[in-house]
C-alpha positions as semicolon CSV with decimal commas, in nm:
position;residue;x (nm);y (nm);z (nm)
1;R;18,662;-9,591;-6,249
2;Q;18,863;-9,517;-5,936
3;G;18,540;-9,435;-5,755
4;A;18,393;-9,766;-5,868
5;E;18,678;-9,948;-5,697
6;K;18,616;-9,755;-5,375
7;I;18,246;-9,844;-5,362
8;G;18,310;-10,206;-5,461
9;V;18,173;-10,208;-5,815
10;Q;18,348;-10,465;-6,035
11;V;18,319;-10,618;-6,383
12;T;18,417;-10,982;-6,430
13;K;18,583;-11,130;-6,739
14;E;18,268;-11,336;-6,793
15;A;18,060;-11,017;-6,814
16;V;18,300;-10,877;-7,075
17;Q;18,277;-11,200;-7,276
18;Q;17,896;-11,196;-7,268
19;K;17,892;-10,833;-7,382
20;I;18,122;-10,901;-7,679
21;Q;17,943;-11,222;-7,777
22;G;17,618;-11,025;-7,793
23;M;17,754;-10,772;-8,043
24;E;17,602;-10,830;-8,387
25;A;17,919;-10,714;-8,567
26;F;18,102;-11,024;-8,446
27;N;17,824;-11,273;-8,521
28;T;17,792;-11,508;-8,817
29;N;17,450;-11,666;-8,873
30;G;17,340;-11,544;-8,531
31;R;17,635;-11,691;-8,336
32;F;17,961;-11,540;-8,213
33;D;18,245;-11,604;-8,460
34;L;18,592;-11,587;-8,304
35;S;18,777;-11,564;-8,637
36;N;18,544;-11,283;-8,750
37;Y;18,603;-11,109;-8,417
38;K;18,982;-11,117;-8,459
39;A;18,962;-11,011;-8,825
40;I;18,745;-10,706;-8,748
41;L;18,976;-10,595;-8,465
42;E;19,278;-10,636;-8,690
43;R;19,121;-10,423;-8,966
44;N;19,064;-10,150;-8,706
45;R;19,418;-10,187;-8,568
46;L;19,297;-10,306;-8,228
47;S;19,433;-10,591;-8,020
48;P;19,185;-10,818;-7,835
49;T;19,339;-10,713;-7,504
50;S;19,295;-10,336;-7,564
51;F;18,942;-10,384;-7,701
52;E;18,836;-10,605;-7,411
53;N;18,984;-10,357;-7,162
54;Q;18,778;-10,082;-7,325
55;I;18,461;-10,294;-7,302
56;Q;18,538;-10,364;-6,937
57;S;18,585;-9,991;-6,879
58;D;18,252;-9,912;-7,050
59;L;18,068;-10,173;-6,846
60;L;18,227;-10,041;-6,528
61;L;18,111;-9,690;-6,608
62;D;17,759;-9,814;-6,678
63;R;17,747;-10,007;-6,353
64;V;17,879;-9,726;-6,138
65;V;17,627;-9,486;-6,295
66;D;17,351;-9,737;-6,215
67;A;17,486;-9,786;-5,862
68;V;17,497;-9,414;-5,781
69;G;17,169;-9,353;-5,963
70;S;16,994;-9,625;-5,761
71;F;16,971;-9,378;-5,473
72;A;16,762;-9,140;-5,684
73;G;16,396;-9,096;-5,609
74;I;16,116;-8,854;-5,684
75;S;15,886;-8,756;-5,401
76;E;15,513;-8,739;-5,464
77;T;15,523;-8,366;-5,386
78;E;15,800;-8,299;-5,639
79;F;15,622;-8,507;-5,902
80;Q;15,296;-8,323;-5,838
81;N;15,471;-7,985;-5,867
82;W;15,605;-8,082;-6,210
83;T;15,267;-8,219;-6,313
84;D;15,103;-7,894;-6,211
85;Y;15,367;-7,698;-6,403
86;I;15,320;-7,896;-6,725
87;D;14,940;-7,911;-6,690
88;Q;14,900;-7,540;-6,626
89;E;14,687;-7,358;-6,884
90;L;14,605;-6,996;-6,940
91;K;14,365;-6,794;-7,151
92;L;14,448;-6,456;-7,300
93;S;14,268;-6,161;-7,445
94;Y;14,490;-5,980;-7,690
95;V;14,522;-5,707;-7,951
96;V;14,755;-5,720;-8,252
97;F;14,901;-5,408;-8,410
98;R;15,026;-5,500;-8,758
99;S;15,249;-5,265;-8,951
100;D;15,056;-5,331;-9,275
101;D;14,742;-5,190;-9,112
102;H;14,924;-4,861;-9,046
103;I;15,071;-4,798;-9,390
104;A;14,778;-4,578;-9,490
105;K;14,831;-4,367;-9,176
106;V;15,189;-4,272;-9,268
107;K;15,215;-3,907;-9,366
108;V;15,489;-3,845;-9,619
109;S;15,633;-3,497;-9,590
110;E;15,886;-3,390;-9,850
111;D;16,147;-3,300;-9,588
112;A;16,116;-3,636;-9,409
113;L;16,127;-3,827;-9,738
114;Q;16,434;-3,635;-9,857
115;A;16,613;-3,691;-9,525
116;W;16,534;-4,063;-9,530
117;Y;16,639;-4,102;-9,894
118;A;16,971;-3,933;-9,821
119;T;17,054;-4,220;-9,583
120;S;16,901;-4,497;-9,796
121;K;16,979;-4,398;-10,154
122;Q;17,255;-4,655;-10,197
123;N;16,979;-4,918;-10,189
124;Y;16,846;-4,767;-10,515
125;K;17,177;-4,753;-10,698
126;L;17,128;-4,838;-11,065
127;Q;17,354;-5,115;-11,189
128;P;17,586;-5,069;-11,492
129;Q;17,407;-5,127;-11,823
130;N;17,544;-5,262;-12,150
131;K;17,416;-5,256;-12,507
132;L;17,531;-5,565;-12,696
133;E;17,569;-5,717;-13,040
134;Y;17,619;-6,095;-13,054
135;L;17,627;-6,406;-13,269
136;V;17,487;-6,740;-13,149
137;Y;17,578;-7,095;-13,256
138;P;17,324;-7,343;-13,105
139;Y;17,410;-7,710;-13,069
140;D;17,068;-7,801;-13,208
141;D;17,169;-7,673;-13,553
142;D;17,434;-7,947;-13,576
143;L;17,271;-8,243;-13,400
144;K;17,189;-8,421;-13,727
145;Q;17,562;-8,466;-13,786
146;V;17,601;-8,681;-13,469
147;A;17,533;-9,059;-13,461
148;V;17,507;-9,254;-13,131
149;N;17,462;-9,636;-13,115
150;D;17,386;-9,887;-12,835
151;E;17,749;-9,994;-12,803
152;M;17,858;-9,635;-12,731
153;V;17,581;-9,600;-12,472
154;Q;17,678;-9,923;-12,295
155;K;18,046;-9,830;-12,289
156;Y;17,972;-9,489;-12,140
157;Y;17,748;-9,651;-11,876
158;Q;18,016;-9,898;-11,771
159;E;18,290;-9,634;-11,758
160;N;18,074;-9,391;-11,557
161;I;17,876;-9,632;-11,338
162;E;17,938;-9,413;-11,029
163;K;17,719;-9,141;-11,181
164;Y;17,420;-9,373;-11,164
165;Q;17,471;-9,480;-10,807
166;T;17,255;-9,326;-10,537
167;P;17,466;-9,332;-10,220
168;E;17,333;-9,465;-9,893
169;Q;17,109;-9,213;-9,722
170;R;17,019;-9,188;-9,358
171;Q;16,731;-9,021;-9,176
172;A;16,820;-8,877;-8,838
173;R;16,676;-8,662;-8,563
174;H;16,883;-8,443;-8,338
175;I;16,857;-8,220;-8,034
176;L;17,091;-7,920;-8,059
177;F;17,222;-7,729;-7,759
178;R;17,362;-7,430;-7,946
179;V;17,703;-7,287;-7,855
180;T;17,874;-6,995;-8,032
181;P;18,233;-6,867;-8,018
182;D;18,103;-6,583;-7,800
183;N;17,994;-6,820;-7,522
184;K;18,218;-6,832;-7,218
185;E;18,362;-7,160;-7,091
186;A;18,112;-7,172;-6,806
187;E;17,826;-7,133;-7,053
188;R;17,967;-7,411;-7,272
189;K;17,997;-7,642;-6,974
190;A;17,640;-7,565;-6,870
191;K;17,512;-7,646;-7,219
192;K;17,706;-7,972;-7,227
193;A;17,577;-8,066;-6,883
194;L;17,219;-8,003;-7,001
195;A;17,284;-8,215;-7,311
196;E;17,406;-8,501;-7,092
197;K;17,096;-8,475;-6,874
198;V;16,867;-8,489;-7,174
199;L;17,068;-8,782;-7,314
200;A;17,008;-8,969;-6,990
201;Q;16,633;-8,911;-7,033
202;V;16,651;-9,050;-7,388
203;K;16,835;-9,360;-7,268
204;N;16,573;-9,409;-6,999
205;G;16,303;-9,432;-7,265
206;A;16,182;-9,072;-7,300
207;D;16,031;-8,975;-7,635
208;F;16,314;-8,829;-7,850
209;A;16,088;-8,613;-8,068
210;L;15,914;-8,467;-7,764
211;L;16,247;-8,380;-7,603
212;A;16,362;-8,220;-7,930
213;R;16,056;-7,995;-7,931
214;Q;16,125;-7,904;-7,570
215;F;16,503;-7,853;-7,568
216;S;16,645;-7,822;-7,922
217;E;16,775;-7,485;-8,040
218;D;16,757;-7,577;-8,408
219;S;16,492;-7,491;-8,668
220;S;16,406;-7,863;-8,687
221;K;16,268;-7,862;-8,330
222;N;15,907;-7,820;-8,446
223;D;15,948;-8,141;-8,649
224;G;16,078;-8,327;-8,347
225;G;16,438;-8,269;-8,460
226;D;16,381;-8,454;-8,791
227;L;16,651;-8,370;-9,048
228;G;16,511;-8,594;-9,322
229;Y;16,734;-8,812;-9,540
230;F;17,089;-8,716;-9,633
231;S;17,399;-8,888;-9,766
232;R;17,750;-8,900;-9,621
233;G;17,939;-8,572;-9,637
234;K;17,633;-8,344;-9,625
235;M;17,674;-8,257;-9,256
236;V;17,969;-8,121;-9,058
237;Q;18,221;-8,399;-9,004
238;P;18,171;-8,487;-8,633
239;F;17,793;-8,501;-8,690
240;D;17,838;-8,696;-9,014
241;D;18,074;-8,946;-8,851
242;A;17,831;-9,002;-8,565
243;V;17,527;-9,058;-8,788
244;F;17,705;-9,306;-9,013
245;S;17,841;-9,506;-8,719
246;L;17,496;-9,569;-8,569
247;K;17,262;-9,859;-8,630
248;K;16,894;-9,800;-8,703
249;G;16,717;-9,691;-8,384
250;E;17,041;-9,617;-8,196
251;V;17,113;-9,289;-8,016
252;S;17,457;-9,126;-8,008
253;G;17,635;-8,979;-7,713
254;V;17,681;-8,603;-7,687
255;V;17,846;-8,498;-8,016
256;E;18,030;-8,165;-8,033
257;T;18,039;-7,965;-8,358
258;S;18,093;-7,602;-8,450
259;F;17,721;-7,547;-8,384
260;G;17,725;-7,680;-8,029
261;Y;17,632;-8,011;-7,868
262;H;17,407;-8,265;-8,040
263;I;17,219;-8,578;-7,939
264;I;17,144;-8,782;-8,252
265;K;16,899;-9,063;-8,318
266;L;16,920;-9,267;-8,639
267;E;16,566;-9,328;-8,765
268;D;16,614;-9,506;-9,099
269;I;16,868;-9,619;-9,359
270;L;16,813;-9,619;-9,735
271;P;17,076;-9,848;-9,892
272;E;17,281;-9,754;-10,195
273;K;17,103;-9,801;-10,530
274;I;17,229;-9,831;-10,889
275;Q;17,012;-9,729;-11,184
276;S;16,998;-9,992;-11,459
277;L;17,125;-9,926;-11,812
278;E;16,770;-9,964;-11,943
279;T;16,655;-9,683;-11,714
280;V;16,924;-9,432;-11,815
281;K;17,007;-9,526;-12,175
282;D;16,800;-9,240;-12,324
283;V;16,969;-8,988;-12,096
284;I;17,312;-9,125;-12,187
285;G;17,225;-9,114;-12,556
286;K;17,139;-8,745;-12,533
287;K;17,454;-8,679;-12,334
288;L;17,669;-8,847;-12,599
289;E;17,492;-8,646;-12,868
290;Q;17,574;-8,328;-12,676
291;Q;17,938;-8,432;-12,641
292;G;17,961;-8,512;-13,011
293;V;17,787;-8,197;-13,126
294;K;18,008;-7,974;-12,909
295;A;18,314;-8,050;-13,120
296;I;18,125;-7,985;-13,443
297;T;17,973;-7,657;-13,322
298;F;18,298;-7,540;-13,168
299;K;18,481;-7,593;-13,498
300;K;18,216;-7,381;-13,671
301;V;18,230;-7,096;-13,419
302;S;18,613;-7,104;-13,416
303;T;18,620;-7,053;-13,793
304;A;18,374;-6,763;-13,760
305;Y;18,581;-6,604;-13,484
306;E;18,895;-6,612;-13,696
307;D;18,701;-6,454;-13,984
308;I;18,577;-6,175;-13,752
309;I;18,933;-6,097;-13,646
310;R;19,047;-6,088;-14,009
311;A;18,750;-5,866;-14,107
312;G;18,840;-5,619;-13,830
313;S;18,496;-5,597;-13,667
314;L;18,172;-5,785;-13,610
315;A;17,985;-5,545;-13,839
316;K;18,225;-5,601;-14,130
317;Y;18,211;-5,979;-14,079
318;S;17,831;-5,965;-14,089
319;T;17,840;-5,772;-14,417
320;Q;18,092;-6,010;-14,574
321;S;17,938;-6,339;-14,454
322;G;17,571;-6,251;-14,430
323;A;17,563;-6,380;-14,069
324;T;17,276;-6,241;-13,860
325;V;17,401;-6,026;-13,572
326;K;17,152;-5,993;-13,284
327;Q;17,128;-5,675;-13,075
328;T;17,001;-5,570;-12,730
329;D;16,899;-5,239;-12,583
330;F;17,069;-5,121;-12,262
331;F;17,014;-5,365;-11,972
332;A;17,168;-5,445;-11,633
333;Q;17,322;-5,781;-11,553
334;N;17,054;-5,858;-11,292
335;T;16,766;-5,768;-11,527
336;P;16,850;-5,926;-11,865
337;P;16,602;-5,938;-12,158
338;Q;16,393;-6,249;-12,220
339;D;16,626;-6,394;-12,485
340;T;16,738;-6,738;-12,355
341;V;17,093;-6,691;-12,482
342;V;17,139;-6,352;-12,317
343;R;16,997;-6,479;-11,984
344;D;17,254;-6,758;-11,971
345;P;17,484;-6,697;-11,667
346;A;17,803;-6,757;-11,869
347;F;17,686;-6,515;-12,138
348;L;17,605;-6,244;-11,881
349;Q;17,931;-6,289;-11,695
350;A;18,130;-6,255;-12,018
351;A;17,924;-5,956;-12,143
352;F;17,969;-5,757;-11,821
353;S;18,341;-5,828;-11,792
354;L;18,403;-5,634;-12,115
355;R;18,444;-5,261;-12,172
356;K;18,284;-5,052;-12,444
357;G;18,410;-5,153;-12,789
358;E;18,556;-5,488;-12,676
359;L;18,493;-5,825;-12,841
360;S;18,462;-6,135;-12,622
361;S;18,638;-6,464;-12,677
362;I;18,421;-6,764;-12,766
363;V;18,163;-6,800;-12,486
364;E;18,025;-7,145;-12,404
365;T;17,661;-7,135;-12,290
366;A;17,423;-7,411;-12,184
367;N;17,290;-7,455;-12,539
368;G;17,579;-7,361;-12,763
369;Y;17,841;-7,090;-12,819
370;A;17,828;-6,713;-12,857
371;I;18,050;-6,421;-12,959
372;I;17,972;-6,087;-12,792
373;F;18,057;-5,727;-12,880
374;V;17,985;-5,444;-12,631
375;K;17,848;-5,157;-12,838
376;D;17,786;-4,911;-12,554
377;V;17,797;-4,884;-12,171
378;K;17,611;-4,683;-11,907
379;A;17,797;-4,652;-11,576
380;A;17,639;-4,731;-11,237
381;V;17,472;-4,426;-11,079
382;V;17,270;-4,338;-10,771
383;P;16,946;-4,193;-10,909
384;E;16,784;-3,874;-10,793
385;L;16,480;-3,922;-10,574
386;A;16,251;-3,813;-10,857
387;A;16,363;-4,110;-11,070
388;V;16,263;-4,370;-10,808
389;R;16,008;-4,170;-10,615
390;E;15,722;-4,420;-10,634
391;Q;15,929;-4,709;-10,496
392;A;16,099;-4,485;-10,239
393;V;15,765;-4,359;-10,106
394;A;15,636;-4,717;-10,077
395;D;15,950;-4,826;-9,889
396;F;15,939;-4,518;-9,664
397;K;15,576;-4,588;-9,572
398;K;15,651;-4,951;-9,494
399;I;15,935;-4,860;-9,258
400;Q;15,740;-4,583;-9,087
401;S;15,436;-4,809;-9,045
402;V;15,638;-5,038;-8,817
403;D;15,708;-4,744;-8,583
404;L;15,341;-4,642;-8,591
405;A;15,228;-4,995;-8,505
406;R;15,477;-5,017;-8,217
407;T;15,379;-4,675;-8,083
408;A;15,008;-4,759;-8,099
409;A;15,069;-5,085;-7,911
410;E;15,278;-4,910;-7,645
411;E;15,010;-4,645;-7,590
412;I;14,738;-4,907;-7,544
413;L;14,957;-5,107;-7,306
414;K;15,037;-4,799;-7,099
415;S;14,671;-4,710;-7,069
416;A;14,573;-5,070;-6,988
417;R;14,835;-5,102;-6,715
418;E;14,726;-4,774;-6,557
419;Q;14,355;-4,868;-6,564
420;K;14,428;-5,236;-6,491
421;S;14,181;-5,319;-6,769
422;W;14,138;-5,278;-7,144
423;P;14,050;-4,922;-7,254
424;N;13,685;-4,885;-7,363
425;D;13,774;-4,824;-7,728
426;V;13,973;-5,149;-7,757
427;G;13,805;-5,468;-7,873
428;P;14,045;-5,752;-7,785
429;K;14,026;-6,103;-7,926
430;E;14,030;-6,404;-7,696
431;S;14,241;-6,716;-7,718
432;G;14,145;-7,061;-7,604
433;Y;14,321;-7,226;-7,312
434;M;14,680;-7,316;-7,398
435;K;14,968;-7,501;-7,233
436;R;15,334;-7,415;-7,197
437;M;15,472;-7,674;-7,438
438;E;15,204;-7,729;-7,700
439;P;15,106;-7,534;-8,015
440;S;14,888;-7,236;-7,933
441;G;14,701;-7,168;-8,257
442;A;14,681;-6,798;-8,343
443;I;14,902;-6,699;-8,048
444;P;15,272;-6,682;-8,146
445;D;15,521;-6,869;-7,926
446;Q;15,684;-6,542;-7,817
447;V;15,352;-6,419;-7,676
448;R;15,271;-6,751;-7,508
449;Q;15,615;-6,774;-7,344
450;D;15,595;-6,415;-7,223
451;A;15,249;-6,474;-7,077
452;F;15,348;-6,789;-6,888
453;S;15,649;-6,604;-6,744
454;R;15,407;-6,354;-6,588
455;V;15,173;-6,601;-6,420
456;G;15,129;-6,485;-6,062
457;K;15,237;-6,132;-6,149
458;E;15,045;-5,854;-6,324
459;V;14,796;-5,960;-6,592
460;F;14,936;-5,719;-6,854
461;P;15,295;-5,751;-6,983
462;E;15,563;-5,496;-6,901
463;K;15,640;-5,443;-7,270
464;V;15,465;-5,508;-7,598
465;V;15,570;-5,836;-7,758
466;A;15,722;-5,792;-8,104
467;V;15,668;-6,068;-8,359
468;D;15,834;-5,968;-8,688
469;T;15,657;-5,639;-8,781
470;S;15,353;-5,701;-8,559
471;F;15,316;-5,603;-8,194
472;Y;15,102;-5,784;-7,935
473;V;14,944;-5,656;-7,616
474;Y;14,775;-5,921;-7,401
475;R;14,593;-5,969;-7,073
476;I;14,595;-6,293;-6,876
477;E;14,225;-6,371;-6,831
478;D;14,244;-6,704;-6,652
479;V;14,493;-6,959;-6,521
480;R;14,390;-7,314;-6,442
481;Q;14,506;-7,673;-6,433
482;S;14,419;-7,880;-6,736
483;E;14,092;-8,067;-6,712
484;E;14,241;-8,356;-6,911
485;G;14,540;-8,419;-6,686
486;L;14,820;-8,657;-6,779
487;D;14,733;-9,005;-6,897
488;A;14,925;-9,306;-6,767
489;A;15,177;-9,305;-7,054
490;K;15,258;-8,934;-7,014
491;R;15,280;-8,966;-6,636
492;N;15,521;-9,255;-6,674
493;M;15,731;-9,061;-6,926
494;L;15,746;-8,756;-6,697
495;E;15,843;-8,972;-6,402
496;Q;16,123;-9,133;-6,602
497;Q;16,250;-8,793;-6,718
498;L;16,250;-8,654;-6,363
499;L;16,418;-8,968;-6,232
500;A;16,687;-8,942;-6,502
501;T;16,751;-8,578;-6,405
502;Q;16,778;-8,676;-6,040
503;K;17,022;-8,957;-6,126
504;N;17,238;-8,716;-6,323
505;R;17,237;-8,472;-6,034
506;L;17,348;-8,744;-5,791
507;L;17,620;-8,858;-6,031
508;E;17,748;-8,501;-6,074
509;D;17,758;-8,450;-5,697
510;W;17,938;-8,782;-5,650
511;L;18,192;-8,699;-5,921
512;G;18,244;-8,357;-5,767
513;Q;18,325;-8,519;-5,435
514;M;18,559;-8,763;-5,609
515;R;18,742;-8,473;-5,772
516;K;18,787;-8,300;-5,437
517;Q;18,940;-8,614;-5,289
518;A;19,158;-8,689;-5,591
519;K;19,536;-8,673;-5,556
520;I;19,720;-8,554;-5,865
521;S;20,090;-8,614;-5,919
522;T;20,307;-8,464;-6,191
523;N;20,587;-8,656;-6,362
524;M;20,840;-8,381;-6,420
525;Q;21,063;-8,604;-6,634
526;L;20,790;-8,636;-6,898
527;L;20,754;-8,258;-6,910
528;Q;21,123;-8,194;-6,976
């Protein structure tokens, strides 16, 4: 703002008025409404003077950015260099060494297996196992005793209307410039500066999705930064606040969160919806039946529990009452039997919190109640190799096959680099021509990026390229400029992006000069 004054950039009161009158928030039936304007400012605890000063400040910043940026220009040579860079294509021949293809080649010696198992045996530790006896009291047995009418359904609906509201949802895209706590301040500043440059490109009309694919460091980049629909509170707060303050089609500024710096575009808004009573009455009816039956079933299981305590054991209670006691064999908590009751998470948690000979309290499950008695327990143990040999051998082979695949790839690469050609016994595949920033079919991105980084150098890479448990060796067969070239729309977009970058560079240089010339005074009285 001080720099604007020095170069003669000003904002008149009329310009501020026009800006405010054009804001939809203050309009009624398409026209500026002064009373609405004052009411909105008052609700947000803003005075007209402070708000108008802020608008004037924003306009001044926009104008000074435009004024400094007006000196930006892209030479034909610079534009052609970028065009050549983007349009460059290459073709590869390549060989893939997959670990799965080498599993059969792994030789399993007893000594090697024993040594490996000694370091990995904790992965095969057997979980504690319990043998149980239990009684079950399903809600379904008592449903006939519950009566639900339309009046009860309507009352529940009215008292719980919020449960049948679907909150407003918003669809957004974002470009993430990732920052971690390990990044130094200089790295953080560089990331933020890059985010601001990309934001300038967006505001100059560049395609948001295309920029997301190019710059974003989030898993959504391949979808153009699309995050789909989500409601308020599903994202980290600064991101959430930004999304829900935007209008459809608007783009945020640079938003900082714990993940880094974001640029956000709001694509769509799904308004809040409320399900009608007619739509949900059957669901409510079943819910009320469940609520009613719970009390009935709980009274029944409570009586049984008291009788068990008086009898002295579950076995004695079964003999006296004729109740059917179910039993399990030994099983671990993570591998329960198929019985629906036993597989219930609440049942399992209760069963494995008890010791041998202990009786549970009344356990509420998804479909009723249960009472559990732990008849016997097997402690957790690390098995001998013989007990898990088949699985251990399979795991050993899988791990060793990765090393074999890597070694095979490294040997081929070494030979190819020495001969400056593929060895005679290697039959490489061939890719089509591919560009730097477009999908490359069967060629993984890691391989493509590595290959483009070596254009103008040796045709073989320095190291094999690892992609998960596969290893790639490639040779650059040809480099050319795309036969298609850039169409008018893409050329215009590229020109706008380059111009935006140049404007940002000029603005940064100008601000840097302003900072050097700035005089800073310190009010010592305020610091006391």
